[in-house]
Short mmCIF file of C-alpha atoms and ligand atoms in Angstrom, two decimals:
data_model
loop_
_atom_site.label_atom_id
_atom_site.label_comp_id
_atom_site.label_asym_id
_atom_site.label_seq_id
_atom_site.Cartn_x
_atom_site.Cartn_y
_atom_site.Cartn_z
CA MET A 1 43.42 -32.26 5.22
CA PRO A 2 40.73 -29.70 6.05
CA GLY A 3 40.81 -27.60 9.23
CA PRO A 4 40.01 -28.77 12.73
CA SER A 5 36.58 -29.88 14.01
CA ALA A 6 33.50 -27.84 13.19
CA PRO A 7 32.06 -25.82 16.08
CA GLY A 8 30.78 -27.98 18.89
CA THR A 9 32.32 -31.24 17.71
CA ALA A 10 35.58 -31.13 19.70
CA ALA A 11 35.87 -33.50 22.65
CA GLY A 12 34.63 -32.02 25.95
CA GLY A 13 36.89 -29.24 27.26
CA MET A 14 39.34 -29.71 24.37
CA ARG A 15 38.11 -27.02 22.02
CA LEU A 16 41.33 -27.06 20.01
CA ARG A 17 42.07 -30.75 19.68
CA GLY A 18 43.08 -31.13 16.04
CA THR A 19 44.08 -27.47 15.68
CA VAL A 20 47.71 -26.76 14.77
CA ALA A 21 48.73 -23.36 16.12
CA MET A 22 51.89 -21.27 16.03
CA VAL A 23 52.47 -18.68 18.79
CA THR A 24 55.29 -16.16 18.56
CA GLY A 25 56.81 -14.59 21.65
CA ALA A 26 55.74 -17.73 23.49
CA SER A 27 58.56 -17.81 26.03
CA ARG A 28 57.26 -15.12 28.39
CA GLY A 29 54.33 -12.91 29.28
CA ILE A 30 51.23 -12.83 27.11
CA GLY A 31 52.59 -15.30 24.53
CA ARG A 32 53.43 -17.84 27.20
CA ALA A 33 49.93 -17.51 28.69
CA ILE A 34 48.43 -17.98 25.21
CA ALA A 35 50.61 -21.04 24.60
CA GLN A 36 49.52 -22.54 27.91
CA ALA A 37 45.84 -21.83 27.23
CA LEU A 38 46.03 -23.32 23.71
CA ALA A 39 47.86 -26.37 25.08
CA ALA A 40 45.18 -26.83 27.75
CA GLU A 41 42.60 -26.93 24.94
CA GLY A 42 44.50 -29.72 23.20
CA ALA A 43 46.15 -27.82 20.32
CA ASP A 44 49.31 -29.01 18.61
CA LEU A 45 51.75 -26.15 19.03
CA CYS A 46 54.70 -24.55 17.34
CA LEU A 47 56.24 -22.09 19.80
CA VAL A 48 58.54 -19.26 18.75
CA ALA A 49 60.89 -16.86 20.58
CA THR A 50 64.53 -15.87 20.20
CA SER A 51 65.59 -17.40 23.53
CA ARG A 52 65.82 -21.20 23.34
CA GLU A 53 66.11 -21.38 27.16
CA GLY A 54 62.81 -19.51 27.52
CA LEU A 55 61.19 -21.87 25.05
CA ALA A 56 62.55 -24.92 26.88
CA ASP A 57 60.97 -23.58 30.06
CA VAL A 58 57.50 -23.13 28.54
CA MET A 59 57.77 -26.52 26.79
CA ALA A 60 58.41 -28.10 30.21
CA ALA A 61 55.46 -26.23 31.71
CA ILE A 62 53.01 -27.61 29.10
CA SER A 63 54.53 -31.08 28.74
CA GLY A 64 51.53 -32.71 30.42
CA THR A 65 49.02 -31.48 27.82
CA PRO A 66 47.87 -33.79 25.02
CA GLY A 67 48.99 -31.99 21.84
CA GLN A 68 52.39 -32.32 20.20
CA LYS A 69 54.83 -29.42 20.49
CA LEU A 70 57.68 -27.96 18.50
CA ALA A 71 59.93 -25.12 19.71
CA LEU A 72 61.62 -22.89 17.14
CA GLY A 73 64.12 -20.22 18.16
CA PHE A 74 64.42 -17.37 15.67
CA ASP A 75 63.91 -13.64 15.20
CA VAL A 76 60.52 -12.85 13.61
CA ALA A 77 62.14 -9.91 11.82
CA ASP A 78 64.02 -12.46 9.70
CA ARG A 79 61.75 -13.21 6.71
CA THR A 80 63.69 -16.29 5.61
CA ALA A 81 63.52 -17.74 9.12
CA CYS A 82 59.76 -17.07 9.26
CA GLN A 83 59.21 -18.91 5.98
CA ALA A 84 61.38 -21.82 7.16
CA ALA A 85 59.46 -21.99 10.46
CA VAL A 86 56.07 -22.26 8.77
CA ALA A 87 57.49 -24.91 6.42
CA GLN A 88 58.86 -26.84 9.41
CA CYS A 89 55.52 -26.63 11.19
CA VAL A 90 53.69 -27.93 8.11
CA ASP A 91 56.28 -30.73 7.69
CA ARG A 92 55.75 -31.82 11.27
CA PHE A 93 51.98 -31.38 11.70
CA GLY A 94 50.65 -31.43 8.14
CA ARG A 95 49.27 -27.88 8.19
CA LEU A 96 49.00 -24.65 10.19
CA ASP A 97 45.47 -23.69 11.24
CA ALA A 98 46.06 -20.78 13.59
CA LEU A 99 48.83 -18.19 13.75
CA VAL A 100 49.12 -15.99 16.85
CA ASN A 101 51.45 -13.09 16.07
CA ASN A 102 52.34 -11.99 19.59
CA ALA A 103 56.12 -11.33 19.61
CA GLY A 104 56.81 -7.68 20.22
CA ILE A 105 59.24 -5.17 21.65
CA TYR A 106 58.82 -1.78 23.30
CA LEU A 107 61.06 1.25 23.51
CA ALA A 108 60.07 4.45 25.31
CA LYS A 109 61.57 7.68 23.99
CA THR A 110 60.32 11.09 23.01
CA PHE A 111 59.80 11.52 19.27
CA LEU A 112 62.91 13.72 19.04
CA GLU A 113 65.04 11.20 20.93
CA TYR A 114 64.17 8.26 18.66
CA GLU A 115 66.86 7.39 16.12
CA PRO A 116 65.70 6.12 12.73
CA ALA A 117 67.20 2.76 13.75
CA ASP A 118 64.80 2.63 16.73
CA PHE A 119 61.80 3.11 14.44
CA GLN A 120 63.26 0.52 12.07
CA ARG A 121 63.75 -2.16 14.73
CA LEU A 122 60.28 -1.63 16.24
CA LEU A 123 58.74 -1.90 12.79
CA ASP A 124 60.92 -4.88 11.84
CA VAL A 125 59.75 -6.91 14.85
CA ASN A 126 56.26 -5.60 15.63
CA LEU A 127 55.01 -5.11 12.07
CA PHE A 128 57.24 -6.98 9.63
CA GLY A 129 57.31 -10.04 11.90
CA VAL A 130 53.52 -10.16 11.49
CA ILE A 131 53.79 -9.59 7.72
CA HIS A 132 56.48 -12.27 7.17
CA LEU A 133 54.69 -15.00 9.14
CA THR A 134 51.25 -14.14 7.78
CA GLN A 135 52.52 -14.22 4.19
CA ALA A 136 54.14 -17.59 4.91
CA ALA A 137 51.07 -19.10 6.60
CA LEU A 138 48.22 -17.65 4.55
CA PRO A 139 48.60 -19.52 1.21
CA GLY A 140 48.11 -22.91 2.93
CA MET A 141 45.15 -21.60 4.90
CA LEU A 142 43.48 -20.22 1.76
CA GLU A 143 44.13 -23.45 -0.09
CA ARG A 144 42.40 -25.46 2.65
CA GLY A 145 39.65 -22.86 3.16
CA TYR A 146 40.35 -22.57 6.87
CA GLY A 147 42.58 -20.36 8.98
CA ARG A 148 42.76 -18.14 12.02
CA ILE A 149 45.18 -15.23 12.36
CA VAL A 150 45.32 -13.49 15.73
CA ASN A 151 47.54 -10.43 16.02
CA ILE A 152 48.45 -9.04 19.42
CA ALA A 153 48.41 -5.28 18.83
CA SER A 154 47.83 -2.86 21.73
CA THR A 155 45.74 0.02 22.96
CA ALA A 156 48.73 1.87 21.46
CA GLY A 157 47.35 0.75 18.09
CA LYS A 158 44.07 2.52 18.79
CA TRP A 159 45.08 5.92 20.12
CA GLY A 160 48.07 8.21 20.67
CA SER A 161 50.42 8.09 23.66
CA ARG A 162 53.28 10.30 24.74
CA ASN A 163 56.91 9.11 24.55
CA GLN A 164 56.38 5.93 22.54
CA SER A 165 55.53 7.12 19.04
CA ALA A 166 57.56 4.39 17.30
CA TYR A 167 55.76 1.69 19.28
CA ASN A 168 52.35 3.28 18.57
CA VAL A 169 53.16 3.54 14.87
CA SER A 170 54.01 -0.17 14.77
CA LYS A 171 50.80 -1.13 16.58
CA HIS A 172 48.56 1.18 14.51
CA ALA A 173 50.07 -0.56 11.47
CA VAL A 174 49.17 -3.98 12.87
CA VAL A 175 45.57 -2.84 13.43
CA GLY A 176 45.42 -1.52 9.85
CA LEU A 177 46.97 -4.68 8.44
CA THR A 178 44.46 -6.79 10.37
CA ARG A 179 41.53 -4.89 8.84
CA CYS A 180 42.89 -5.11 5.28
CA VAL A 181 43.97 -8.76 5.25
CA ALA A 182 40.66 -9.70 6.89
CA LEU A 183 38.78 -8.19 3.93
CA GLU A 184 40.92 -10.09 1.42
CA THR A 185 40.40 -13.44 3.15
CA ALA A 186 36.87 -13.14 4.57
CA ALA A 187 35.12 -15.14 1.86
CA ARG A 188 37.69 -17.96 1.99
CA GLY A 189 37.36 -19.33 5.50
CA VAL A 190 40.22 -17.36 7.02
CA THR A 191 39.61 -14.86 9.81
CA VAL A 192 42.07 -12.16 10.84
CA ASN A 193 41.61 -10.33 14.13
CA ALA A 194 43.68 -8.38 16.62
CA ILE A 195 43.61 -8.11 20.39
CA CYS A 196 44.52 -4.73 21.83
CA PRO A 197 45.69 -5.19 25.42
CA GLY A 198 46.02 -2.27 27.84
CA PHE A 199 48.47 -2.53 30.75
CA ILE A 200 49.41 -6.19 31.26
CA ASP A 201 51.64 -7.39 34.05
CA THR A 202 54.62 -8.83 32.12
CA ASP A 203 58.36 -8.22 31.67
CA MET A 204 57.44 -5.43 29.26
CA LEU A 205 56.00 -3.40 32.16
CA VAL A 206 59.00 -4.27 34.35
CA ASP A 207 61.28 -2.94 31.59
CA LEU A 208 59.17 0.21 31.35
CA LYS A 209 59.57 0.88 35.08
CA ARG A 210 63.32 0.14 34.94
CA ASP A 211 63.62 2.59 32.07
CA ALA A 212 61.75 5.25 34.07
CA ALA A 213 64.18 4.71 36.97
CA THR A 214 67.20 5.26 34.70
CA LYS A 215 65.58 8.50 33.50
CA GLY A 216 65.48 9.85 37.05
CA VAL A 217 61.94 8.93 38.11
CA ALA A 218 62.38 8.60 41.88
CA ASP A 219 59.78 5.90 42.60
CA PRO A 220 58.69 4.25 39.34
CA ASP A 221 56.43 1.76 41.15
CA ALA A 222 54.46 4.58 42.81
CA VAL A 223 54.31 6.60 39.57
CA PHE A 224 53.12 3.54 37.72
CA ALA A 225 50.48 2.70 40.34
CA ALA A 226 49.17 6.27 40.13
CA LEU A 227 49.05 6.03 36.34
CA ILE A 228 47.06 2.78 36.49
CA ASN A 229 44.65 4.26 39.03
CA GLN A 230 44.13 7.30 36.87
CA ARG A 231 43.83 5.54 33.50
CA VAL A 232 42.33 2.11 34.19
CA PRO A 233 38.82 1.91 35.68
CA MET A 234 39.60 -1.57 37.05
CA ALA A 235 42.53 0.12 38.88
CA ARG A 236 44.97 -2.69 38.14
CA ALA A 237 47.23 -4.04 35.44
CA LEU A 238 45.62 -7.10 33.85
CA ARG A 239 47.10 -10.59 33.96
CA ALA A 240 48.43 -12.26 30.81
CA ASP A 241 45.85 -15.05 31.14
CA GLU A 242 43.10 -12.42 30.76
CA ILE A 243 44.35 -11.93 27.20
CA ALA A 244 44.89 -15.64 26.55
CA GLY A 245 41.20 -16.56 26.80
CA MET A 246 40.30 -14.23 23.93
CA ALA A 247 43.21 -15.54 21.86
CA VAL A 248 41.97 -19.12 22.32
CA TYR A 249 38.50 -18.11 21.18
CA LEU A 250 39.76 -16.21 18.13
CA ALA A 251 42.00 -19.16 17.21
CA SER A 252 39.13 -21.63 17.46
CA PRO A 253 36.61 -22.87 14.87
CA GLN A 254 33.89 -21.28 17.05
CA ALA A 255 35.03 -17.75 16.07
CA SER A 256 33.97 -18.30 12.45
CA GLY A 257 31.86 -15.14 12.10
CA LEU A 258 34.32 -12.63 13.50
CA THR A 259 36.93 -10.97 11.30
CA GLY A 260 38.73 -7.65 10.86
CA GLN A 261 38.21 -6.68 14.50
CA SER A 262 40.70 -5.19 16.94
CA ILE A 263 39.35 -6.04 20.36
CA LEU A 264 40.30 -3.94 23.37
CA ILE A 265 41.07 -5.81 26.60
CA ASP A 266 42.09 -2.88 28.76
CA GLY A 267 40.29 -2.96 32.10
CA GLY A 268 37.70 -0.48 30.82
CA MET A 269 40.02 2.31 29.61
CA ILE A 270 37.69 3.01 26.68
CA THR A 271 34.08 1.85 26.82
CA ALA A 272 32.71 3.31 23.58
P1 LIG B 1 57.35 -9.65 26.97
O1 LIG B 1 57.00 -10.16 28.32
O2 LIG B 1 58.48 -8.71 26.80
O3 LIG B 1 57.53 -10.90 25.99
C1 LIG B 1 57.85 -10.69 24.64
C2 LIG B 1 57.95 -12.03 23.94
O4 LIG B 1 58.29 -11.82 22.57
C3 LIG B 1 59.01 -12.92 24.54
O5 LIG B 1 58.61 -14.26 24.45
C4 LIG B 1 60.20 -12.65 23.62
O6 LIG B 1 61.07 -13.75 23.70
C5 LIG B 1 59.50 -12.53 22.27
N1 LIG B 1 60.24 -11.75 21.27
C6 LIG B 1 60.68 -10.47 21.39
N2 LIG B 1 61.30 -10.10 20.26
C7 LIG B 1 61.25 -11.16 19.42
C8 LIG B 1 61.73 -11.39 18.12
N3 LIG B 1 62.39 -10.45 17.43
N4 LIG B 1 61.51 -12.60 17.54
C9 LIG B 1 60.86 -13.59 18.23
N5 LIG B 1 60.39 -13.41 19.47
C10 LIG B 1 60.58 -12.22 20.06
O7 LIG B 1 56.09 -8.90 26.32
P2 LIG B 1 54.52 -9.05 26.57
O8 LIG B 1 54.11 -7.99 27.49
O9 LIG B 1 54.15 -10.46 26.83
O10 LIG B 1 54.02 -8.61 25.12
C11 LIG B 1 53.53 -9.52 24.14
C12 LIG B 1 52.83 -8.72 23.06
O11 LIG B 1 51.77 -7.97 23.65
C13 LIG B 1 53.73 -7.71 22.37
O12 LIG B 1 53.41 -7.66 21.00
C14 LIG B 1 53.36 -6.40 23.05
O13 LIG B 1 53.63 -5.30 22.23
C15 LIG B 1 51.91 -6.62 23.30
N6 LIG B 1 51.37 -5.78 24.38
C16 LIG B 1 51.85 -5.84 25.66
C17 LIG B 1 51.31 -5.03 26.64
C18 LIG B 1 51.77 -5.03 28.08
O14 LIG B 1 51.33 -4.14 28.86
N7 LIG B 1 52.58 -5.95 28.52
C19 LIG B 1 50.27 -4.15 26.31
C20 LIG B 1 49.80 -4.12 25.00
C21 LIG B 1 50.35 -4.94 24.04
P3 LIG B 1 62.64 -13.63 23.51
O15 LIG B 1 63.10 -12.50 24.34
O16 LIG B 1 63.16 -14.96 23.89
O17 LIG B 1 62.78 -13.41 22.05
#
């Protein structure tokens, strides 16, 4: 079977009817918002996270949408599990049209505090998770001449930051991987893009503030608010649904001319 409808042919408001999409890290935060937005556009969905309870919750939240859904609980750092998940998705839906590599972890430390194991785990999840799933999904996409890969990187993949070098390394790698795989697939109907969110109001930010509190920051909420005011021209953390809209577009047939890009959605932090 070829890919989903050509641009403009999907039923009204259902831009992704006929699209089979996999979203990792779909149980919470940005991934959950992306899953909900894809579901609202009629996509058939394969949702991934490690927590089966979290997946059950998002599955319940989107149960009224028209597409079929499959929840798969596994660690994206596990290559064998990634390959099995793509195979299961193809068994169930016949193909995989769009892969949204969103699952990610964060760990704040100074460079000297990081253990090699910290670097390893951040790379295993944030980079190798993307590599394993993309290598599993891409052959089928190339064979059919249609595919959409959407990687959720970060502003941390675009510039340096203090006290999170392992995270930035992993996200710079995702931006680099996006550029390179896009070039290899551009002539064969497969697009590969990244979204680089700035500060987004999710559990990841809650964890960051909790971590600051354990390190002796007296009022992490106030410190964080000051940081946002100073760094973000919109003077607020963005909502996860403000990332989801771009992910839906990049995962759709309409985004056929766009590849190799890493698109900042950061409230205006960098406007160049
Ligand atoms: P979050 O609220 O912490 O959610 C992370 C999601 O990833 C959860 O669904 C989690 O589910 C899943 N996950 C974590 N490790 C996994 C693993 N090894 N295998 C499978 N699933 C895993 O984070 P978020 O803020 O939504 O972040 C989503 C993505 O956006 C990440 O790649 C992050 O780096 C990126 N990002 C976030 C921000 C921000 O400010 N929030 C900014 C820039 C970029 P389980 O716990 O059930 O596994």
